[in-house]
XYZ file of C-alpha atoms in Angstrom:
774
model
C -0.190 0.025 0.289
C 1.432 2.850 -1.588
C 0.390 7.059 0.183
C 1.443 9.896 -1.571
C 1.710 12.777 0.566
C 0.832 16.358 0.220
C 2.412 19.526 2.610
C 3.419 18.453 6.159
C 0.287 17.568 8.430
C 1.053 14.618 10.420
C -2.326 12.610 9.105
C -0.834 9.816 9.070
C 2.217 9.155 11.256
C 2.205 12.998 12.951
C 4.484 15.701 13.334
C 5.459 18.693 15.523
C 6.099 22.179 16.185
C 8.213 23.388 13.370
C 7.910 20.280 10.904
C 8.697 22.096 7.250
C 6.314 21.634 3.563
C 7.362 18.768 2.152
C 6.323 16.364 -0.839
C 7.833 12.966 -0.298
C 6.673 9.209 -0.583
C 6.032 7.125 2.055
C 4.130 3.898 2.786
C 2.452 2.439 5.775
C 2.669 -1.038 7.135
C 4.875 -3.837 6.115
C 8.383 -3.122 5.120
C 7.490 0.157 5.197
C 11.082 1.932 4.818
C 12.108 -0.153 1.564
C 8.835 -0.041 0.202
C 8.446 3.393 0.664
C 11.429 3.594 -2.498
C 8.590 1.301 -5.003
C 6.411 4.496 -5.553
C 5.801 5.169 -9.393
C 4.821 9.193 -9.312
C 2.674 8.863 -12.046
C -0.024 6.913 -10.381
C -4.059 7.621 -9.692
C -5.113 8.403 -6.543
C -7.717 5.450 -5.016
C -9.231 6.444 -2.035
C -7.980 8.033 0.584
C -7.855 5.994 3.566
C -6.301 8.917 6.337
C -8.683 8.625 9.079
C -8.448 4.824 9.030
C -4.586 5.011 8.873
C -4.791 7.416 12.005
C -6.925 4.511 13.744
C -4.387 2.201 12.566
C -6.843 0.072 10.577
C -5.729 -2.124 7.803
C -5.567 -1.161 4.027
C -4.794 -3.503 1.262
C -1.044 -3.932 0.500
C -1.625 -3.259 -2.963
C -4.254 -0.084 -2.515
C -2.857 3.328 -3.070
C -4.001 6.545 -1.210
C -3.617 9.883 -0.935
C -2.820 11.466 2.572
C -0.921 14.599 3.998
C 1.746 13.658 5.557
C 5.322 13.591 6.266
C 8.243 10.326 5.854
C 11.007 10.669 8.128
C 13.781 7.989 8.544
C 12.830 8.262 12.306
C 14.520 6.459 14.608
C 12.082 2.930 16.105
C 12.735 4.497 19.706
C 9.632 6.290 18.537
C 6.568 3.951 18.962
C 4.391 6.183 18.089
C 3.130 8.747 15.282
C 4.710 12.429 16.502
C 0.834 13.457 16.604
C 0.920 10.704 19.541
C 3.467 11.090 20.926
C 4.008 12.992 24.130
C 6.915 15.263 23.287
C 7.851 18.737 21.331
C 9.541 17.566 18.166
C 10.601 19.276 15.219
C 10.818 18.204 11.671
C 13.331 20.355 9.392
C 12.508 18.953 6.161
C 14.857 18.336 2.972
C 12.305 20.881 0.980
C 13.278 23.457 3.736
C 16.909 23.284 4.273
C 16.198 24.346 -0.195
C 14.408 27.119 0.297
C 15.764 28.364 3.036
C 18.935 27.930 1.278
C 20.279 26.162 4.855
C 23.709 24.808 3.783
C 25.116 24.381 7.189
C 23.384 22.414 10.334
C 23.929 26.375 11.892
C 21.488 27.272 9.352
C 18.878 25.095 9.295
C 18.430 25.467 13.200
C 17.668 29.030 12.811
C 14.003 27.538 11.591
C 13.778 26.167 14.823
C 12.783 29.335 17.496
C 14.385 28.194 21.545
C 17.839 26.905 20.167
C 21.077 29.326 20.300
C 24.922 28.739 18.791
C 27.091 28.435 21.792
C 31.026 30.233 20.348
C 32.941 27.399 20.192
C 35.013 27.081 23.401
C 37.366 23.522 25.113
C 37.651 21.128 22.479
C 35.057 22.848 19.859
C 36.554 26.253 19.049
C 35.088 26.613 15.837
C 32.935 23.916 15.387
C 29.001 23.642 16.064
C 27.633 24.237 19.503
C 23.633 24.123 19.515
C 21.798 24.693 22.630
C 18.671 23.570 23.586
C 16.388 24.848 25.869
C 19.657 26.193 27.066
C 21.733 23.617 27.333
C 24.080 22.377 25.610
C 23.368 19.546 22.655
C 26.967 18.968 20.983
C 26.869 16.251 22.922
C 23.383 15.234 22.019
C 23.409 14.769 18.061
C 23.228 12.421 16.256
C 23.403 10.971 12.490
C 20.967 8.403 11.795
C 20.080 7.410 15.305
C 23.796 7.120 16.516
C 25.274 9.593 18.920
C 28.254 11.516 16.882
C 30.307 13.816 19.006
C 33.309 14.367 16.991
C 34.064 18.677 16.408
C 32.552 19.856 13.161
C 30.523 22.371 10.971
C 28.500 20.167 9.689
C 26.855 19.720 6.253
C 23.114 19.210 4.885
C 24.083 18.237 1.355
C 23.420 14.963 2.287
C 20.950 15.632 4.522
C 17.232 14.190 4.861
C 15.994 16.043 7.302
C 16.825 17.334 10.415
C 14.811 16.099 13.474
C 15.208 18.070 16.888
C 13.673 16.852 19.820
C 13.314 18.899 23.179
C 13.328 18.147 26.558
C 15.136 15.265 28.254
C 15.480 12.925 26.450
C 17.971 10.398 28.343
C 15.405 7.184 27.888
C 15.811 7.640 24.146
C 18.695 8.259 23.593
C 20.924 7.974 26.820
C 23.699 10.198 28.458
C 23.029 14.120 28.471
C 19.770 15.142 26.844
C 19.576 17.612 29.335
C 17.349 20.174 26.720
C 17.075 17.433 24.036
C 18.588 15.072 20.924
C 19.499 16.465 17.275
C 18.989 13.928 14.814
C 20.391 14.072 11.587
C 18.640 11.426 9.054
C 20.755 11.265 5.393
C 19.813 10.703 2.062
C 19.241 6.226 1.096
C 19.019 4.922 -1.784
C 15.469 4.635 -3.492
C 14.565 2.043 -6.405
C 13.735 4.801 -8.604
C 16.022 6.391 -11.515
C 16.769 10.707 -10.908
C 19.039 12.846 -10.328
C 19.426 16.006 -9.090
C 22.314 18.680 -9.436
C 22.654 22.424 -8.500
C 24.996 24.991 -9.249
C 25.056 28.516 -7.465
C 26.719 32.100 -7.320
C 26.337 35.097 -5.104
C 28.702 38.299 -3.761
C 30.489 37.360 -0.762
C 32.248 35.071 -3.719
C 30.046 32.852 -3.444
C 30.198 29.571 -5.756
C 28.911 25.963 -4.845
C 27.892 23.035 -6.414
C 25.975 19.367 -5.799
C 25.000 16.300 -7.281
C 22.336 13.594 -6.299
C 22.099 10.420 -7.872
C 20.127 8.044 -7.142
C 20.372 5.156 -10.318
C 18.730 0.831 -9.679
C 20.899 -2.004 -9.776
C 18.703 -4.627 -9.555
C 15.240 -5.969 -8.690
C 15.520 -4.665 -4.800
C 19.411 -2.668 -5.163
C 19.850 1.032 -5.350
C 22.792 3.317 -5.821
C 22.954 6.605 -4.152
C 25.661 9.174 -4.691
C 26.109 12.847 -3.443
C 28.679 15.381 -3.791
C 29.358 19.186 -2.893
C 31.677 21.441 -3.486
C 31.248 24.958 -1.368
C 33.701 27.917 -1.824
C 32.588 31.221 -0.028
C 33.249 34.321 1.519
C 31.146 35.437 4.742
C 30.103 38.869 3.790
C 31.050 42.025 5.288
C 33.566 40.235 7.882
C 36.807 40.937 5.860
C 38.845 37.549 4.648
C 37.251 35.222 6.417
C 36.756 32.425 3.733
C 35.403 28.607 4.125
C 36.239 25.799 1.593
C 34.735 22.640 1.534
C 33.942 19.433 -0.114
C 32.270 16.070 0.569
C 31.692 12.529 -1.146
C 28.944 10.707 0.044
C 27.990 7.091 -1.324
C 24.815 4.616 -0.528
C 24.674 1.086 -1.639
C 21.258 -1.228 -0.601
C 20.457 -3.901 -1.641
C 16.801 -5.558 -0.711
C 15.026 -2.854 -0.774
C 11.083 -3.953 -1.063
C 11.721 -7.144 0.382
C 11.938 -8.201 5.033
C 15.940 -8.379 4.265
C 17.855 -5.480 3.786
C 21.409 -3.721 3.941
C 23.061 -0.889 3.429
C 26.293 0.024 3.469
C 26.851 4.319 3.247
C 30.399 5.911 3.339
C 30.374 10.159 4.405
C 33.599 12.331 3.807
C 33.647 15.810 3.943
C 36.771 18.330 3.845
C 37.087 21.829 4.708
C 40.000 24.247 4.100
C 38.931 27.139 6.401
C 39.737 30.866 6.693
C 37.459 31.024 9.663
C 36.166 34.868 11.234
C 37.293 35.827 14.640
C 35.328 37.328 16.521
C 34.537 40.948 18.882
C 35.727 41.159 21.925
C 33.267 42.533 24.422
C 33.949 46.196 26.040
C 33.484 45.728 29.559
C 37.137 43.966 29.691
C 39.117 42.917 32.601
C 41.595 46.132 33.365
C 45.213 46.054 34.069
C 46.664 49.494 34.748
C 49.546 49.822 32.141
C 52.882 51.446 33.981
C 54.028 52.816 30.677
C 52.474 55.499 30.688
C 49.893 54.649 27.875
C 47.248 56.942 28.146
C 43.534 54.527 28.392
C 41.324 55.915 25.857
C 37.865 53.946 27.067
C 35.602 53.544 30.481
C 33.717 49.786 30.760
C 30.539 49.347 28.613
C 27.775 47.752 29.179
C 28.812 44.559 28.121
C 27.618 44.080 24.823
C 30.079 43.724 21.858
C 32.465 46.551 20.929
C 31.365 49.372 18.629
C 33.263 48.980 15.769
C 32.775 48.977 11.776
C 30.873 45.970 10.111
C 34.242 44.690 8.679
C 36.575 44.341 11.602
C 38.198 41.522 11.511
C 41.480 40.746 13.643
C 42.319 37.881 12.166
C 45.958 36.998 10.685
C 45.640 35.901 7.133
C 49.390 34.481 7.503
C 48.860 32.302 10.598
C 44.894 31.977 10.879
C 43.607 28.546 9.263
C 40.591 25.637 10.442
C 41.662 22.278 8.267
C 38.894 19.382 9.443
C 37.676 16.766 8.484
C 35.708 14.089 8.418
C 35.085 10.154 7.630
C 31.895 7.912 8.502
C 31.470 4.103 7.364
C 28.041 2.417 8.585
C 26.669 -0.366 8.008
C 22.911 -1.252 8.541
C 21.194 -5.117 7.982
C 17.467 -4.778 8.758
C 15.034 -8.209 8.792
C 10.810 -7.830 9.233
C 9.984 -11.112 11.231
C 6.318 -10.211 9.899
C 4.694 -7.280 9.110
C 4.620 -6.629 12.977
C 7.965 -7.618 14.368
C 11.354 -5.556 12.821
C 14.405 -6.129 13.924
C 17.653 -3.177 12.643
C 21.252 -3.807 13.525
C 24.093 -0.669 12.308
C 27.327 -0.632 12.843
C 29.435 2.708 12.292
C 33.085 3.988 12.650
C 34.142 7.117 12.034
C 36.950 9.658 12.336
C 36.906 13.316 13.150
C 40.134 15.550 12.546
C 40.976 19.519 13.399
C 44.214 21.049 12.500
C 43.204 24.679 13.333
C 44.672 27.698 14.633
C 43.226 31.096 14.421
C 42.984 34.087 16.357
C 41.024 35.086 19.003
C 40.873 38.905 20.262
C 41.517 38.107 23.959
C 40.123 41.090 26.559
C 41.194 39.555 29.469
C 44.623 41.861 29.421
C 42.768 45.260 29.495
C 44.602 46.013 26.290
C 40.638 47.431 24.618
C 41.064 50.370 27.289
C 43.662 51.011 25.474
C 42.530 50.753 22.118
C 44.243 47.771 21.736
C 43.870 44.047 20.689
C 45.895 41.251 22.052
C 45.805 38.064 18.969
C 45.603 35.597 21.046
C 46.669 32.002 19.372
C 44.273 29.604 19.695
C 44.431 25.611 18.258
C 43.580 22.580 18.380
C 45.337 19.231 17.011
C 42.871 17.069 17.788
C 41.659 12.854 15.836
C 38.800 11.414 17.827
C 37.173 8.435 16.306
C 33.689 6.521 16.830
C 33.549 2.466 17.282
C 30.034 1.600 17.479
C 27.343 -0.805 17.170
C 23.485 -0.731 18.036
C 20.365 -3.228 17.817
C 16.779 -2.089 17.845
C 14.212 -4.375 17.719
C 10.320 -3.168 17.617
C 7.121 -4.315 16.637
C 3.588 -4.408 18.164
C 1.881 -6.838 20.091
C -0.993 -6.862 22.412
C -1.218 -7.824 26.006
C -4.122 -8.199 27.846
C -6.354 -6.834 25.572
C -4.053 -3.670 25.147
C -2.197 -2.683 21.573
C 1.458 -2.730 22.682
C 3.980 -0.720 20.126
C 7.521 -1.349 21.462
C 11.202 -0.655 20.446
C 13.909 -2.584 22.778
C 17.450 -2.623 22.263
C 21.232 -2.426 23.407
C 24.899 -0.224 22.484
C 28.201 -0.660 22.157
C 30.486 2.492 21.395
C 33.995 3.289 22.515
C 34.724 6.796 21.591
C 38.140 8.411 21.681
C 40.052 11.727 21.210
C 43.758 12.764 21.655
C 43.844 16.291 21.704
C 47.165 18.988 21.293
C 47.389 22.453 20.490
C 50.177 24.732 18.906
C 51.930 27.153 21.009
C 52.954 31.088 19.583
C 56.857 31.630 19.673
C 58.229 35.263 18.747
C 62.537 35.160 18.112
C 62.336 31.966 20.201
C 60.257 33.290 22.871
C 56.691 32.039 23.808
C 54.278 34.531 23.430
C 52.617 33.888 26.844
C 55.345 33.404 28.980
C 55.607 37.046 30.358
C 52.949 40.096 29.581
C 55.247 42.194 27.106
C 52.877 40.789 24.298
C 49.899 40.005 25.908
C 49.206 43.422 27.687
C 50.879 44.845 24.259
C 53.524 46.580 25.520
C 56.587 45.842 23.640
C 57.347 47.907 19.951
C 58.400 44.310 19.154
C 54.423 43.053 19.784
C 53.120 45.375 16.952
C 56.216 45.249 14.908
C 55.142 41.076 15.236
C 51.486 42.202 14.768
C 51.267 40.119 18.233
C 49.144 43.329 18.785
C 46.862 45.300 16.527
C 44.685 48.000 17.419
C 41.109 47.990 17.807
C 39.459 50.007 15.679
C 41.654 49.675 12.666
C 43.444 46.449 12.669
C 44.415 44.711 8.986
C 44.165 40.973 8.303
C 47.255 41.317 5.696
C 49.909 42.053 8.530
C 52.419 39.679 7.849
C 53.321 37.582 11.764
C 56.839 36.852 12.095
C 56.389 34.423 14.449
C 56.198 30.918 14.367
C 53.491 27.964 15.500
C 55.213 24.746 17.185
C 53.198 21.662 18.252
C 53.110 21.699 22.151
C 53.863 18.508 22.610
C 52.038 17.990 25.622
C 49.163 15.949 24.357
C 46.170 14.450 26.239
C 43.761 11.619 25.441
C 39.949 10.740 26.447
C 38.567 7.819 26.026
C 34.375 6.835 26.664
C 33.232 3.103 26.734
C 29.158 2.817 26.787
C 27.363 -0.022 27.716
C 23.125 -0.083 26.745
C 20.200 -1.480 26.728
C 16.662 0.074 26.717
C 12.872 -0.077 26.246
C 10.199 2.117 24.939
C 6.327 1.313 24.325
C 2.985 3.170 24.125
C -0.107 1.159 25.209
C -3.302 1.584 23.022
C -5.778 1.587 26.175
C -8.384 2.643 23.744
C -8.923 5.255 20.584
C -8.739 8.372 22.627
C -6.429 7.178 25.703
C -2.421 6.169 25.184
C 0.639 6.227 27.526
C 4.064 6.289 26.458
C 6.923 5.035 28.852
C 10.329 4.078 28.534
C 13.548 3.231 30.691
C 17.192 2.715 29.443
C 20.204 1.619 31.818
C 23.864 3.393 30.625
C 27.159 1.765 32.195
C 29.894 4.819 31.495
C 32.811 4.496 31.717
C 35.591 7.022 31.196
C 39.440 7.684 31.409
C 41.137 10.864 31.175
C 45.000 10.673 29.651
C 47.622 13.150 30.097
C 51.077 14.333 30.963
C 49.762 14.402 34.841
C 48.316 10.483 35.030
C 46.011 8.852 34.359
C 42.620 9.154 35.724
C 38.686 7.400 35.317
C 35.604 7.034 36.839
C 32.518 4.909 35.978
C 28.967 5.207 36.365
C 25.601 3.790 36.077
C 23.245 5.922 34.156
C 19.417 4.623 34.633
C 16.928 7.346 32.843
C 13.585 7.032 32.371
C 10.640 9.020 30.756
C 6.939 8.697 30.624
C 2.963 10.240 29.325
C -0.136 10.328 28.639
C -1.799 11.076 25.662
C -5.815 12.318 25.616
C -7.744 12.406 21.631
C -10.665 14.382 23.043
C -11.146 13.654 17.827
C -8.726 12.352 15.562
C -7.178 14.900 14.873
C -5.858 16.302 17.669
C -4.175 14.982 21.303
C -3.440 16.894 24.701
C -0.140 14.887 26.458
C 1.593 14.876 29.630
C 5.117 13.755 30.527
C 8.030 13.495 32.544
C 11.192 12.208 31.541
C 14.874 12.798 32.857
C 18.453 13.146 32.022
C 22.527 12.373 33.350
C 24.700 14.284 32.313
C 28.174 12.117 33.358
C 31.775 13.964 34.095
C 33.721 14.124 30.237
C 30.073 14.321 28.813
C 31.964 15.086 25.629
C 35.225 12.752 25.807
C 37.158 16.236 25.162
C 35.248 17.709 22.741
C 32.997 19.897 24.107
C 33.732 22.254 26.646
C 32.766 19.994 29.755
C 36.170 18.577 31.598
C 36.326 15.299 32.910
C 35.950 14.776 36.904
C 38.707 13.337 38.025
C 38.677 10.076 39.767
C 41.404 7.461 41.427
C 44.830 6.920 39.605
C 46.676 4.442 39.508
C 48.678 5.123 41.881
C 45.422 5.491 44.140
C 45.617 8.912 44.661
C 41.690 10.687 44.751
C 41.091 14.079 42.290
C 38.220 15.696 42.257
C 35.350 13.230 42.034
C 32.075 14.605 40.893
C 28.868 13.094 40.391
C 26.472 12.673 37.359
C 24.454 15.929 36.276
C 20.975 14.889 36.834
C 18.071 16.639 34.660
C 14.199 15.983 34.438
C 11.445 18.129 32.743
C 7.773 17.950 32.927
C 5.560 19.227 29.826
C 2.083 19.629 28.921
C 1.399 20.267 25.363
C -1.288 19.707 22.715
C -0.937 19.435 18.829
C -3.841 19.895 16.386
C -4.409 18.912 12.914
C -6.654 21.482 10.834
C -7.865 22.562 7.901
C -8.768 19.235 6.273
C -5.679 17.879 8.200
C -3.787 20.404 5.803
C -1.929 22.362 9.174
C -0.805 21.753 12.272
C -1.251 23.694 15.727
C 0.978 22.596 18.821
C 1.768 24.118 21.951
C 3.288 22.616 25.053
C 4.884 24.139 28.708
C 7.244 23.069 30.403
C 9.201 22.788 33.814
C 13.454 21.582 32.881
C 15.246 21.106 37.070
C 19.147 20.453 36.645
C 20.693 19.167 40.053
C 24.407 17.881 40.274
C 25.163 21.483 39.032
C 29.059 21.201 38.685
C 29.635 25.132 40.221
C 32.844 26.246 42.273
C 32.556 26.652 46.655
C 33.916 29.485 48.110
C 37.207 27.534 48.902
C 38.106 27.417 45.327
C 37.002 23.745 44.592
C 34.646 22.147 42.185
C 31.334 20.172 43.540
C 28.158 19.277 42.413
C 26.057 21.580 45.067
C 24.701 23.552 41.684
C 21.103 23.522 40.173
C 19.427 26.090 37.736
C 15.301 25.384 36.483
C 14.267 26.520 33.365
C 10.537 27.609 32.273
C 9.003 28.158 29.489
C 6.395 27.923 25.986
C 6.430 26.921 23.117
C 3.471 27.585 20.373
C 3.895 26.185 16.183
C 1.878 26.548 13.191
C 2.688 24.305 10.277
C 1.524 22.951 6.769
C -1.158 24.811 4.584
C -2.957 27.324 4.667
C -4.212 27.064 1.515
C -3.374 24.968 -1.800
C -1.103 27.564 -2.681
C 0.059 29.321 0.902
C 2.713 27.170 3.187
C 4.015 28.506 6.419
C 5.616 26.922 9.709
C 6.216 29.177 12.300
C 7.554 29.080 16.226
C 7.682 30.918 18.955
C 9.807 29.910 21.739
C 9.480 31.624 25.872
C 12.667 30.767 28.207
C 13.540 31.451 31.459
C 16.092 29.687 32.767
C 17.527 30.885 36.497
C 20.376 29.806 37.860
C 19.064 28.151 41.672
C 22.752 27.721 43.170
C 25.362 28.913 41.407
C 28.440 28.606 43.385
C 31.549 30.874 43.046
C 34.845 31.162 45.330
C 35.301 34.170 47.594
C 33.729 37.502 47.177
C 32.158 35.697 44.288
C 29.940 33.407 46.113
C 26.524 33.736 45.790
C 26.367 36.697 43.342
C 25.246 34.621 40.172
C 22.291 33.238 42.251
C 18.825 33.733 40.427
C 20.913 35.666 37.550
C 20.334 34.179 34.161
C 21.585 30.857 32.488
C 23.545 31.776 29.607
C 22.856 30.917 26.028
C 19.151 31.099 26.716
C 17.257 33.676 25.120
C 13.494 34.978 27.063
C 12.250 34.761 23.298
C 12.854 33.997 20.013
C 10.357 33.195 16.637
C 10.903 31.686 13.180
C 8.964 31.888 10.258
C 9.038 30.801 7.123
C 6.065 31.419 4.286
C 5.950 30.575 0.611
C 3.192 31.251 -1.706
C 2.740 29.260 -4.652
C 2.292 32.992 -7.926
C 1.460 30.134 -10.327
C 2.373 26.967 -10.848
C 5.686 27.434 -11.780
C 6.578 30.902 -9.823
C 7.270 30.636 -6.039
C 8.218 33.173 -3.606
C 8.905 32.702 0.126
C 9.926 35.206 3.186
C 11.224 34.293 6.769
C 11.587 36.270 9.897
C 13.640 35.273 12.415
C 14.342 37.151 15.978
C 16.310 36.348 18.764
C 16.210 38.195 22.600
C 19.210 39.153 24.615
C 21.076 36.407 25.300
C 24.010 36.330 27.500
C 27.156 34.716 27.885
C 27.182 35.379 31.099
C 24.986 37.891 33.446
C 27.542 38.264 35.870
C 25.727 41.857 38.093
C 29.812 42.944 37.767
C 31.010 42.192 34.246
C 28.395 40.944 32.219
C 29.099 39.820 28.207
C 25.857 39.277 26.129
C 24.626 39.697 22.285
C 21.359 41.876 22.204
C 18.388 41.018 20.280
C 17.923 41.668 16.968
C 15.568 40.993 13.672
C 16.436 39.104 10.674
C 14.815 38.843 7.343
C 15.032 37.210 4.469
C 13.811 36.035 0.866
C 13.206 33.546 -1.612
C 11.990 33.313 -4.987
C 12.662 29.808 -7.312
C 10.856 29.822 -11.105
C 10.681 26.052 -13.207
C 11.135 26.191 -16.827
C 11.804 23.807 -19.197
C 10.542 20.648 -17.383
C 13.358 19.706 -15.619
C 15.108 23.279 -14.659
C 14.692 26.063 -12.241
C 16.009 28.900 -10.865
C 16.355 29.911 -7.223
C 17.430 33.607 -5.809
C 17.759 33.496 -2.358
C 18.908 36.412 -0.163
C 19.722 36.653 2.805
C 19.695 39.538 5.887
C 17.786 41.465 3.655
C 18.547 44.990 5.650
C 22.233 43.922 6.439
C 21.654 43.899 9.734
C 24.608 43.971 12.046
C 23.595 41.122 14.379
C 25.594 38.604 16.340
C 24.456 35.183 16.457
C 27.056 33.331 19.512
C 28.292 34.553 22.579
C 31.232 33.074 24.228
C 31.475 33.484 27.946
C 33.975 35.548 28.612
C 36.522 37.377 25.606
C 33.968 37.764 22.452
C 30.883 37.140 20.477
C 30.436 36.313 16.627
C 29.109 38.699 14.376
C 27.229 36.978 11.368
C 26.597 37.931 7.967
C 25.650 41.023 6.440
C 23.471 41.115 3.274
C 24.083 37.416 1.131
C 22.379 36.936 -2.226
C 23.105 34.616 -4.410
C 21.023 32.477 -7.649
C 21.327 28.625 -8.037
C 20.470 26.697 -10.905
C 18.338 23.700 -10.382
C 18.016 20.671 -12.415
C 16.058 17.568 -11.690
C 15.853 14.489 -14.297
């Protein structure tokens, strides 16, 4: 039984806030994922059975029907349609990625309110660092259901959709997941012949090409190849430039049969001259003793006011050369139409070779009109080996329908990290204050220091970079088992619950010794769903998560909390952070199932939060609370008018924030970092004719703090951004698309580092793309 979809309303499998317009084939019933590929686009509809499908009634396998809905490569851990899932889930479809020209994960996530981007720190100086409901989600990012911690800047050329699961998701995804998880679904082979290609040009030296070819190689086999090349600057941000290419082949056999096998490989490489940010206007003050006159006073904590294209980097020193290689083997078997098993094995390796300038405000140079060009660097190799088995299906117990999923996970994640040290005339730049305080002529003649208002990125840095030679390594071993179930007591009442047990063993090795610790993490979730009507649901849920010390395995901002070394010396032993989410919400399909409306209220409580004690130590004495609400609308208002929109309100407070000495308790009750109080995203399109479409987007982000310290706050101000799109299809196989992002050329900042700098977004960016489809 095949199904054609119209729009993005969840009459069949459901969806939630932020879901985008899509028009893809779906299959409901036996061999769902594989058999969907057998759709023939020229078949005519026979009957409309969306109501029967919604209620789980059987549809003859040979009948084709039309419904409105959306198919995703969803994890089997979701045991109910999204309409009946007691969680907030937003789906960014391939169509929305294309319409908004979202070429990176960062671009894509702006379509989901409540997500902010943290400026790189720790092990991820320039990679993706999304925050969900105020919680770092770098370690809660998944590719095709498997955790992908390696620090990187992700591309979308091989992405079918991005699913954003909000709220504690420990029972679904394991460790971390306090604010939710991000699940990236890759493009998969299909039983059809197709080629799609694009070529785009624009301002800021923008050039991009993609290729997506799918070939049927046998009755049940298909091969797909995705390619990407991208070379572009960053409008208004000096010499910043990004070059990357990607290759993603995949091969499937057994499509449409009970036994399927898929092989996937993904490679992406980038060679960038990164943006380096703008310092805040209230840095630490160190008084000069050389007679230099002070030229400014402490500001409010916003980025300093300098010309739009001010860039503090050094073209002669800065670069980011990162890569990712990922190989995946997936085996699937259908015991029956109601019982399935899937096993996925993956090995991946992420590499970083980064050296870039941070405009350091910690030495007080800004008050004298100078900036110290501090070197930030990273030399890293991170590999992951994982095997995950999912056994899922439907059974009846005591007369009630149970849609269940259970499985196991075995993962080893390991990273090796080193850095560069900057030298001038054989002397380490950081060995004294002559360079860091911009206090000598040599600091300026070597361009280690520069002007605050008029830096020159072409300055020839005459120092040297040497590998520091003090590497460290981290390792996380995970063994886990999970079970989730949705019980249908009656058509109007469902219950969802899940449990998961993770055994995690972390190890840290450095010149100071070897340290390790182990934790057993038990997480769970439960929810009730009441359906007053076929097209609507009201839910309440409770979910937990746990974040062990060293959760990012050296790839992010959290450090590993040390246990006992080989000599038995006890270091700093910390417990896992604990989080819980209480959420109530509702989801409705309206306008004959063309449009979905969603809403949710929630509270997240965090305990065992790591803080600095009054004596300068580290303890689990911290806590914070996040309260908020979300509303969303997605689908078609009319046949030609589509919309995806959402609004998020977040009030995140540090209840017990610690602090040493006179700072003890100062941050209690203050706003948590990287949490905007208000955020909004709207994307809408209208078909003026069958061939001509226009669209526009509006995005709002409230003030975001790096720190809400009452004495030295750091923040980026609120902003609005507006985008435009127009597309025209001609000669059956071709189309032209115009995208203009940040139409008003608004200066805004989209990332706030805790202490030193904020990242400025690109100015007005416009490009035209020629698309071909065969």
